[in-house]
Amino acid sequence: MSQFKLTVNGQSHEVDVNPNMPLLWVLRDKLKLTGTKYGCGIAQCGACTVHVDGAPVRACVLPVSAVAGAVTTIEGLAADGELHALQAAWIEHDVPQCGYCQAGQIMSAAALLAAKAEPSDADIDTALAGNYCRCGTYVRIRKAVHSAAIAYNAAKSAKGA
Amino acid sequence: MSRFTLNRRDLLKASSLAGGGLLLQMTLPTSVLAAEERALVRSKELNVYVEINPDGQITIYSSIPEMGQGIKTALPMVIAEEMGARWEDVKVLEAPLDQKKYGLQGAGGSTSIPRNFDTMRRMGASAREMLIGAAALLMEVEREDLEARESQVFHTSGESRTFGQLAALAAEQPVPDPEYLTYKDPRAYTIIGTTVSSVDNLVISTGQSKFGIDVDVPGMQYASYTRCPRVGGKAVSFNASDIKALPGVTDAFILQPDDRAGKAAMVFLEGMAVLRGGVAIIGEDTWSVLDAKRQLQVEWDYSDASEDSWTQMMADAKRIAAAGGGEVLLGEDGDDGVDAALADASHQSLEAFYQFPYVAHVCMEPMNCTADFRKGSNGEADTLEIWLGSQFPGQVKEIAQNMLGVAPQNVKVHALRMGGGFGRRAIHDFATEAMAISHHADVPVKLTWTRTDDIHNDFFRVGGFQNMRAAVSADGKLAAWDQHYIGFKYPDRFTVGSGLRGNELPFVAMDNARVSQTMMDLATPCGAWRAPGSNTNAFVEQSFIHELAELAGRDHVEFLLEIMGSPRWVKPGDVNALNTGRAADVIKLAASKSGWGRQMPAGKGLGLAFYFCHAAHVAEVAEVTVNADRTFSVDKVTVAVDVGPIINRSGAISQVQGSIVDGLSTMALQIITMEGGVIEQDNFHEYEVMRIAATPEIDVHFIESDNPSTGLGEPALPPLAPAVTNAIYAATGERIRSMPLSDEGFKLV
Ligand code: FES
Ligand code: FES
């Protein structure tokens, strides 16, 4: 057991866990943030995707001792009580079926939008290649990412202005 | 008016309509008056599905488990429609498990819509009449001059009251006799048939949605369970002292196999949810018990364990196919017509051996369950509280009673949203395990399966084989059909999904047909997998029909329509029987929307398939590109569906899109193999799911015939595989008779 300091969704936490414990289980079992999901444990499905300093990572294979940066999970994506453009688009396009993969999908897409203002279909395919959707919502994910990009850029330039 | 006057007979009905039996359970009223007084205790609940708050919020309860099929949105839409509610005012909550009140609370077989549509309509209409009754009293007007719409009741004069204003008085109105309820003209619908975003999308998109795996109960321990790798085996011993010494581990123990949990009232679940022998580990968090699981060394007793071998099954099936015969299900053995037509020198005949593999469900949320068994002290009864995602949560009570002797009234089931079902969560072996572990360890436990547990211990879609023979006449007509199904059964019962369903094309629509089957013994657990039976039979039949059309030099659509014959309902009035008229309509629509018959560039092809199952008629045309290196893509799938009127357009299209992706993922990539009883695929690196880049364009068309609305969770899946293999044939001239395509050298891109 060792002590680790983590910043998750802007809040600092101290946890006393096995250094090998993946971030996923620290989030879910210790911090009770269960929006991040377990799907495979071997970085194949993307259900556990979170951001570390803005970059998408698979929390199921990232030991807590190797976390070097601020963590954002799906629970922390909406800022100041406002939905992220992707979350709004997910509702507008009725993307989820069972919903289990969607936190991971949205976190991967959020990293894409932050890096690329107008992603093409190919950009989306690449950024979301690591995220399985067993229910097959891929058609709507693509649509929602495109429509979110428009809203996201508008919001960004409004803030910048 | 008289039609809503209470009499005792109505009261009996009213009480059963409301389902609660609130009035009559207390004491049977001696007079109507007494009963009316008792009715006053109903507060703002109009019936077990509908509550209205004075502020106008309408709460509608959804009683069917949600697994992504959209039922939690669709059925409340029906209630809201008949009530005259505005959808924006509706909040949908999950109803507790109470099958006395709500009837069967289960999801499977695409039956939730047809089973519940009329009840939902009745509940909505009943609530509406109570609101109108309240408005008539408040406004002192005739109820005939009132109309409910937009969450208000309007008088012809223009005066109105909101549902919120009416709620309290409405709840005191007599419950209408269902016999006299009238229903909206579908042409006046404002909610049914529209596009509605699922009611849980906000909580899902913000990570707030609670699945079974997210349950956190005070004082609970986390558990893993390791079953014998060969089904039927059991644990003898394990490195207990090493395991118990690991950090975060509190206990580890062996559980012996227990058949009692397998008893089930529903026949397709009989024998399924037995406890398999294995080793349980409990500890302080999920990771500690999963990490400890990796370090387990178990000595297994394999004396009753499975020896199933896929290699052996394939060899046996080929031998059986070559020998012919089998139990004849339809047509005569040695039938003159069939055998003569096959032997007729003027006919062209064809024989083909088809194969389809075992596949796993791989629900995105691995199986899990939280159980809190409490031994009753001082003569009190034992109790169980349990949390899980389940397609049939009522079955959990049966397991608790049969295995632990807990009486059903002492079992509290929390049925949570499922991270996928597809038939897997109809079987509750994972609940059996969680109960047994909690019972043994005397603490609440959350059992989480690893993905490997989930694949190895699935109830697979059963694999199988079919040997097909047929003849076409010199004028290009189907002259004989001889179908030999080579599948599986357990020594003591049938295997769900193995065999023909008896209502398939073409034999259901022709004379010269013989259908036979040979069933081999199986140990590997199999169960319902999205469109059981249909998902493989469609591949074989719809591909072989295309083979025959090609042999006859005929256009596939024309040949298929000819097999349908004149428009008729094979068994009039039975929604589960093929209607060749509806079939022809979807086939023609899919063909015309996809541009069937157009000249395709080199390497591209169109393929068509039709299938009827779950009361749905569905035709699909796939457009594929096959490259020189045998990579292929499905560029577009055009789908024509007749499931009667659509309730939620968005949900319906979503189910079709999901079925196409699922069908493609499965036929292109997935196979489960077993050797010496051991399942050979361990995780997603060996059992792939299709990724976003391979997703085709999906163009969905509905024929909203005036048949009753039926379910769409399954029936769009079966035609996909044959549509794709027929398209690959059109593009390359290469016939694929075995799935998955990855094993035939075709790589989906
Ligand atoms: S759980 Fe991390 S990628 Fe699957
Ligand atoms: S919505 Fe169910 S796995 Fe994606």
PDB file of C-alpha atoms in Angstrom, chain B residues 390-579:
ATOM      1  CA  SER B 390     -31.499  -8.787 -15.799  1.00  0.00           C
ATOM      2  CA  GLN B 391     -33.832  -9.450 -18.695  1.00  0.00           C
ATOM      3  CA  PHE B 392     -36.101 -11.488 -16.404  1.00  0.00           C
ATOM      4  CA  PRO B 393     -35.531 -10.224 -12.850  1.00  0.00           C
ATOM      5  CA  GLY B 394     -38.403 -12.324 -11.516  1.00  0.00           C
ATOM      6  CA  GLN B 395     -36.324 -15.418 -12.172  1.00  0.00           C
ATOM      7  CA  VAL B 396     -33.863 -14.353  -9.488  1.00  0.00           C
ATOM      8  CA  LYS B 397     -36.524 -15.072  -6.887  1.00  0.00           C
ATOM      9  CA  GLU B 398     -36.905 -18.599  -8.179  1.00  0.00           C
ATOM     10  CA  ILE B 399     -33.170 -19.160  -7.845  1.00  0.00           C
ATOM     11  CA  ALA B 400     -33.120 -17.803  -4.295  1.00  0.00           C
ATOM     12  CA  GLN B 401     -35.954 -20.081  -3.319  1.00  0.00           C
ATOM     13  CA  ASN B 402     -34.633 -23.189  -5.016  1.00  0.00           C
ATOM     14  CA  MET B 403     -31.008 -22.869  -3.950  1.00  0.00           C
ATOM     15  CA  LEU B 404     -31.142 -21.058  -0.602  1.00  0.00           C
ATOM     16  CA  GLY B 405     -34.722 -21.637   0.465  1.00  0.00           C
ATOM     17  CA  VAL B 406     -35.457 -17.921   0.758  1.00  0.00           C
ATOM     18  CA  ALA B 407     -39.166 -17.315   0.306  1.00  0.00           C
ATOM     19  CA  PRO B 408     -40.009 -15.037  -2.650  1.00  0.00           C
ATOM     20  CA  GLN B 409     -41.594 -12.396  -0.416  1.00  0.00           C
ATOM     21  CA  ASN B 410     -38.271 -12.120   1.437  1.00  0.00           C
ATOM     22  CA  VAL B 411     -36.267 -11.418  -1.698  1.00  0.00           C
ATOM     23  CA  LYS B 412     -35.890  -7.823  -2.787  1.00  0.00           C
ATOM     24  CA  VAL B 413     -34.682  -7.456  -6.348  1.00  0.00           C
ATOM     25  CA  HIS B 414     -33.234  -4.207  -7.682  1.00  0.00           C
ATOM     26  CA  ALA B 415     -33.253  -4.502 -11.461  1.00  0.00           C
ATOM     27  CA  LEU B 416     -30.859  -1.972 -12.959  1.00  0.00           C
ATOM     28  CA  ARG B 417     -30.241  -0.777 -16.466  1.00  0.00           C
ATOM     29  CA  MET B 418     -28.273  -3.383 -18.412  1.00  0.00           C
ATOM     30  CA  GLY B 419     -25.095  -2.665 -20.327  1.00  0.00           C
ATOM     31  CA  GLY B 420     -26.401  -4.918 -23.078  1.00  0.00           C
ATOM     32  CA  GLY B 421     -28.501  -8.065 -22.973  1.00  0.00           C
ATOM     33  CA  PHE B 422     -28.892  -9.770 -26.377  1.00  0.00           C
ATOM     34  CA  GLY B 423     -30.293 -12.820 -24.575  1.00  0.00           C
ATOM     35  CA  ARG B 424     -27.332 -13.241 -22.199  1.00  0.00           C
ATOM     36  CA  ARG B 425     -29.006 -11.562 -19.254  1.00  0.00           C
ATOM     37  CA  ALA B 426     -31.989 -13.883 -19.543  1.00  0.00           C
ATOM     38  CA  ILE B 427     -29.893 -16.445 -17.694  1.00  0.00           C
ATOM     39  CA  HIS B 428     -28.883 -15.642 -14.135  1.00  0.00           C
ATOM     40  CA  ASP B 429     -25.949 -17.894 -13.347  1.00  0.00           C
ATOM     41  CA  PHE B 430     -24.050 -14.798 -12.209  1.00  0.00           C
ATOM     42  CA  ALA B 431     -26.825 -14.078  -9.691  1.00  0.00           C
ATOM     43  CA  THR B 432     -26.645 -17.683  -8.524  1.00  0.00           C
ATOM     44  CA  GLU B 433     -22.932 -17.201  -7.881  1.00  0.00           C
ATOM     45  CA  ALA B 434     -23.308 -13.896  -6.046  1.00  0.00           C
ATOM     46  CA  MET B 435     -26.014 -15.363  -3.818  1.00  0.00           C
ATOM     47  CA  ALA B 436     -23.945 -18.440  -3.060  1.00  0.00           C
ATOM     48  CA  ILE B 437     -20.877 -16.336  -2.225  1.00  0.00           C
ATOM     49  CA  SER B 438     -22.815 -13.965   0.040  1.00  0.00           C
ATOM     50  CA  HIS B 439     -24.488 -16.955   1.679  1.00  0.00           C
ATOM     51  CA  HIS B 440     -21.149 -18.647   2.329  1.00  0.00           C
ATOM     52  CA  ALA B 441     -19.239 -15.554   3.444  1.00  0.00           C
ATOM     53  CA  ASP B 442     -22.119 -13.980   5.355  1.00  0.00           C
ATOM     54  CA  VAL B 443     -21.463 -10.495   3.936  1.00  0.00           C
ATOM     55  CA  PRO B 444     -22.945  -8.474   1.089  1.00  0.00           C
ATOM     56  CA  VAL B 445     -20.781  -9.042  -1.997  1.00  0.00           C
ATOM     57  CA  LYS B 446     -20.439  -7.487  -5.403  1.00  0.00           C
ATOM     58  CA  LEU B 447     -19.333 -10.137  -7.868  1.00  0.00           C
ATOM     59  CA  THR B 448     -17.696  -8.790 -11.032  1.00  0.00           C
ATOM     60  CA  TRP B 449     -16.794 -11.065 -13.914  1.00  0.00           C
ATOM     61  CA  THR B 450     -13.699 -10.332 -15.937  1.00  0.00           C
ATOM     62  CA  ARG B 451     -14.134 -10.183 -19.694  1.00  0.00           C
ATOM     63  CA  THR B 452     -12.460 -13.582 -19.830  1.00  0.00           C
ATOM     64  CA  ASP B 453     -15.012 -14.994 -17.368  1.00  0.00           C
ATOM     65  CA  ASP B 454     -17.687 -13.427 -19.532  1.00  0.00           C
ATOM     66  CA  ILE B 455     -16.479 -15.106 -22.730  1.00  0.00           C
ATOM     67  CA  HIS B 456     -15.551 -18.475 -21.224  1.00  0.00           C
ATOM     68  CA  ASN B 457     -18.803 -18.795 -19.299  1.00  0.00           C
ATOM     69  CA  ASP B 458     -21.213 -17.497 -21.843  1.00  0.00           C
ATOM     70  CA  PHE B 459     -24.375 -19.249 -22.975  1.00  0.00           C
ATOM     71  CA  PHE B 460     -23.241 -19.153 -26.561  1.00  0.00           C
ATOM     72  CA  ARG B 461     -25.166 -18.821 -29.781  1.00  0.00           C
ATOM     73  CA  VAL B 462     -25.036 -22.467 -30.770  1.00  0.00           C
ATOM     74  CA  GLY B 463     -22.991 -23.390 -33.822  1.00  0.00           C
ATOM     75  CA  GLY B 464     -24.185 -25.838 -36.430  1.00  0.00           C
ATOM     76  CA  PHE B 465     -24.364 -27.094 -39.980  1.00  0.00           C
ATOM     77  CA  GLN B 466     -26.858 -27.604 -42.742  1.00  0.00           C
ATOM     78  CA  ASN B 467     -26.618 -29.765 -45.797  1.00  0.00           C
ATOM     79  CA  MET B 468     -28.743 -28.331 -48.575  1.00  0.00           C
ATOM     80  CA  ARG B 469     -29.941 -29.983 -51.773  1.00  0.00           C
ATOM     81  CA  ALA B 470     -32.306 -28.564 -54.341  1.00  0.00           C
ATOM     82  CA  ALA B 471     -33.275 -28.725 -57.989  1.00  0.00           C
ATOM     83  CA  VAL B 472     -34.441 -26.131 -60.469  1.00  0.00           C
ATOM     84  CA  SER B 473     -36.454 -27.046 -63.541  1.00  0.00           C
ATOM     85  CA  ALA B 474     -35.479 -26.334 -67.131  1.00  0.00           C
ATOM     86  CA  ASP B 475     -37.697 -23.249 -67.077  1.00  0.00           C
ATOM     87  CA  GLY B 476     -35.816 -21.939 -64.035  1.00  0.00           C
ATOM     88  CA  LYS B 477     -38.304 -22.727 -61.281  1.00  0.00           C
ATOM     89  CA  LEU B 478     -37.533 -24.153 -57.855  1.00  0.00           C
ATOM     90  CA  ALA B 479     -38.549 -27.806 -58.233  1.00  0.00           C
ATOM     91  CA  ALA B 480     -37.386 -29.463 -55.012  1.00  0.00           C
ATOM     92  CA  TRP B 481     -35.830 -28.514 -51.686  1.00  0.00           C
ATOM     93  CA  ASP B 482     -34.141 -30.869 -49.244  1.00  0.00           C
ATOM     94  CA  GLN B 483     -32.728 -29.348 -46.065  1.00  0.00           C
ATOM     95  CA  HIS B 484     -30.813 -31.372 -43.494  1.00  0.00           C
ATOM     96  CA  TYR B 485     -30.087 -29.536 -40.248  1.00  0.00           C
ATOM     97  CA  ILE B 486     -27.160 -30.920 -38.263  1.00  0.00           C
ATOM     98  CA  GLY B 487     -27.204 -29.378 -34.826  1.00  0.00           C
ATOM     99  CA  PHE B 488     -27.012 -30.069 -31.131  1.00  0.00           C
ATOM    100  CA  LYS B 489     -29.008 -31.131 -28.108  1.00  0.00           C
ATOM    101  CA  TYR B 490     -28.195 -31.762 -24.490  1.00  0.00           C
ATOM    102  CA  PRO B 491     -28.640 -35.321 -23.261  1.00  0.00           C
ATOM    103  CA  ASP B 492     -31.821 -34.347 -21.401  1.00  0.00           C
ATOM    104  CA  ARG B 493     -33.220 -31.340 -23.263  1.00  0.00           C
ATOM    105  CA  PHE B 494     -33.147 -29.230 -26.392  1.00  0.00           C
ATOM    106  CA  THR B 495     -30.519 -26.583 -27.067  1.00  0.00           C
ATOM    107  CA  VAL B 496     -32.029 -23.122 -27.510  1.00  0.00           C
ATOM    108  CA  GLY B 497     -31.404 -21.870 -31.029  1.00  0.00           C
ATOM    109  CA  SER B 498     -30.454 -25.212 -32.572  1.00  0.00           C
ATOM    110  CA  GLY B 499     -32.835 -26.429 -35.235  1.00  0.00           C
ATOM    111  CA  LEU B 500     -35.363 -25.054 -37.672  1.00  0.00           C
ATOM    112  CA  ARG B 501     -38.380 -23.124 -36.555  1.00  0.00           C
ATOM    113  CA  GLY B 502     -40.778 -24.643 -39.041  1.00  0.00           C
ATOM    114  CA  ASN B 503     -42.011 -21.396 -40.573  1.00  0.00           C
ATOM    115  CA  GLU B 504     -39.138 -20.744 -42.882  1.00  0.00           C
ATOM    116  CA  LEU B 505     -38.883 -20.075 -46.565  1.00  0.00           C
ATOM    117  CA  PRO B 506     -39.018 -21.622 -48.952  1.00  0.00           C
ATOM    118  CA  PHE B 507     -40.463 -24.826 -47.481  1.00  0.00           C
ATOM    119  CA  VAL B 508     -43.354 -23.082 -45.787  1.00  0.00           C
ATOM    120  CA  ALA B 509     -44.521 -21.845 -49.183  1.00  0.00           C
ATOM    121  CA  MET B 510     -43.866 -24.846 -51.464  1.00  0.00           C
ATOM    122  CA  ASP B 511     -44.903 -28.461 -51.947  1.00  0.00           C
ATOM    123  CA  ASN B 512     -41.803 -30.381 -52.955  1.00  0.00           C
ATOM    124  CA  ALA B 513     -39.841 -29.891 -49.764  1.00  0.00           C
ATOM    125  CA  ARG B 514     -38.281 -32.168 -47.184  1.00  0.00           C
ATOM    126  CA  VAL B 515     -36.714 -31.001 -43.936  1.00  0.00           C
ATOM    127  CA  SER B 516     -34.805 -33.279 -41.597  1.00  0.00           C
ATOM    128  CA  GLN B 517     -32.485 -32.938 -38.654  1.00  0.00           C
ATOM    129  CA  THR B 518     -29.750 -34.820 -36.844  1.00  0.00           C
ATOM    130  CA  MET B 519     -28.856 -33.613 -33.378  1.00  0.00           C
ATOM    131  CA  MET B 520     -25.494 -34.376 -31.785  1.00  0.00           C
ATOM    132  CA  ASP B 521     -24.851 -34.385 -28.041  1.00  0.00           C
ATOM    133  CA  LEU B 522     -23.484 -31.197 -26.528  1.00  0.00           C
ATOM    134  CA  ALA B 523     -22.058 -30.139 -23.170  1.00  0.00           C
ATOM    135  CA  THR B 524     -21.139 -26.497 -23.895  1.00  0.00           C
ATOM    136  CA  PRO B 525     -23.744 -24.107 -22.453  1.00  0.00           C
ATOM    137  CA  CYS B 526     -25.753 -22.328 -25.135  1.00  0.00           C
ATOM    138  CA  GLY B 527     -28.690 -19.972 -24.919  1.00  0.00           C
ATOM    139  CA  ALA B 528     -30.676 -17.300 -26.622  1.00  0.00           C
ATOM    140  CA  TRP B 529     -28.542 -14.951 -28.713  1.00  0.00           C
ATOM    141  CA  ARG B 530     -30.317 -12.109 -30.530  1.00  0.00           C
ATOM    142  CA  ALA B 531     -32.835 -13.778 -32.873  1.00  0.00           C
ATOM    143  CA  PRO B 532     -32.082 -17.367 -31.806  1.00  0.00           C
ATOM    144  CA  GLY B 533     -32.102 -19.863 -34.650  1.00  0.00           C
ATOM    145  CA  SER B 534     -33.087 -17.174 -37.129  1.00  0.00           C
ATOM    146  CA  ASN B 535     -29.665 -15.549 -37.018  1.00  0.00           C
ATOM    147  CA  THR B 536     -28.081 -18.653 -38.565  1.00  0.00           C
ATOM    148  CA  ASN B 537     -30.972 -20.161 -40.515  1.00  0.00           C
ATOM    149  CA  ALA B 538     -31.410 -16.935 -42.452  1.00  0.00           C
ATOM    150  CA  PHE B 539     -27.788 -17.143 -43.577  1.00  0.00           C
ATOM    151  CA  VAL B 540     -28.153 -20.675 -44.901  1.00  0.00           C
ATOM    152  CA  GLU B 541     -31.576 -20.421 -46.513  1.00  0.00           C
ATOM    153  CA  GLN B 542     -31.291 -16.975 -48.028  1.00  0.00           C
ATOM    154  CA  SER B 543     -27.857 -17.702 -49.386  1.00  0.00           C
ATOM    155  CA  PHE B 544     -28.878 -21.055 -50.862  1.00  0.00           C
ATOM    156  CA  ILE B 545     -31.929 -19.503 -52.526  1.00  0.00           C
ATOM    157  CA  HIS B 546     -29.546 -17.056 -54.166  1.00  0.00           C
ATOM    158  CA  GLU B 547     -27.349 -19.951 -55.264  1.00  0.00           C
ATOM    159  CA  LEU B 548     -30.391 -21.507 -56.924  1.00  0.00           C
ATOM    160  CA  ALA B 549     -31.405 -18.261 -58.611  1.00  0.00           C
ATOM    161  CA  GLU B 550     -27.896 -18.071 -60.058  1.00  0.00           C
ATOM    162  CA  LEU B 551     -28.051 -21.725 -61.126  1.00  0.00           C
ATOM    163  CA  ALA B 552     -31.332 -21.016 -62.871  1.00  0.00           C
ATOM    164  CA  GLY B 553     -29.934 -17.874 -64.469  1.00  0.00           C
ATOM    165  CA  ARG B 554     -32.686 -15.835 -62.864  1.00  0.00           C
ATOM    166  CA  ASP B 555     -32.733 -12.445 -61.201  1.00  0.00           C
ATOM    167  CA  HIS B 556     -32.614 -12.996 -57.441  1.00  0.00           C
ATOM    168  CA  VAL B 557     -35.504 -10.681 -56.597  1.00  0.00           C
ATOM    169  CA  GLU B 558     -37.708 -12.161 -59.283  1.00  0.00           C
ATOM    170  CA  PHE B 559     -36.852 -15.712 -58.134  1.00  0.00           C
ATOM    171  CA  LEU B 560     -37.534 -14.856 -54.481  1.00  0.00           C
ATOM    172  CA  LEU B 561     -40.875 -13.237 -55.286  1.00  0.00           C
ATOM    173  CA  GLU B 562     -41.821 -16.260 -57.345  1.00  0.00           C
ATOM    174  CA  ILE B 563     -41.160 -18.511 -54.330  1.00  0.00           C
ATOM    175  CA  MET B 564     -43.484 -16.317 -52.249  1.00  0.00           C
ATOM    176  CA  GLY B 565     -46.308 -17.018 -54.661  1.00  0.00           C
ATOM    177  CA  SER B 566     -49.538 -15.104 -54.379  1.00  0.00           C
ATOM    178  CA  PRO B 567     -50.008 -12.765 -51.411  1.00  0.00           C
ATOM    179  CA  ARG B 568     -51.366 -14.794 -48.494  1.00  0.00           C
ATOM    180  CA  TRP B 569     -51.009 -15.192 -44.779  1.00  0.00           C
ATOM    181  CA  VAL B 570     -49.633 -18.690 -44.246  1.00  0.00           C
ATOM    182  CA  LYS B 571     -51.688 -19.038 -41.039  1.00  0.00           C
ATOM    183  CA  PRO B 572     -54.312 -16.300 -41.116  1.00  0.00           C
ATOM    184  CA  GLY B 573     -54.465 -14.289 -37.919  1.00  0.00           C
ATOM    185  CA  ASP B 574     -51.206 -15.651 -36.472  1.00  0.00           C
ATOM    186  CA  VAL B 575     -48.666 -12.806 -36.213  1.00  0.00           C
ATOM    187  CA  ASN B 576     -45.911 -15.399 -35.992  1.00  0.00           C
ATOM    188  CA  ALA B 577     -46.752 -16.757 -39.418  1.00  0.00           C
ATOM    189  CA  LEU B 578     -45.289 -15.473 -42.648  1.00  0.00           C
ATOM    190  CA  ASN B 579     -47.422 -13.183 -44.765  1.00  0.00           C
TER     191      ASN B 579
END
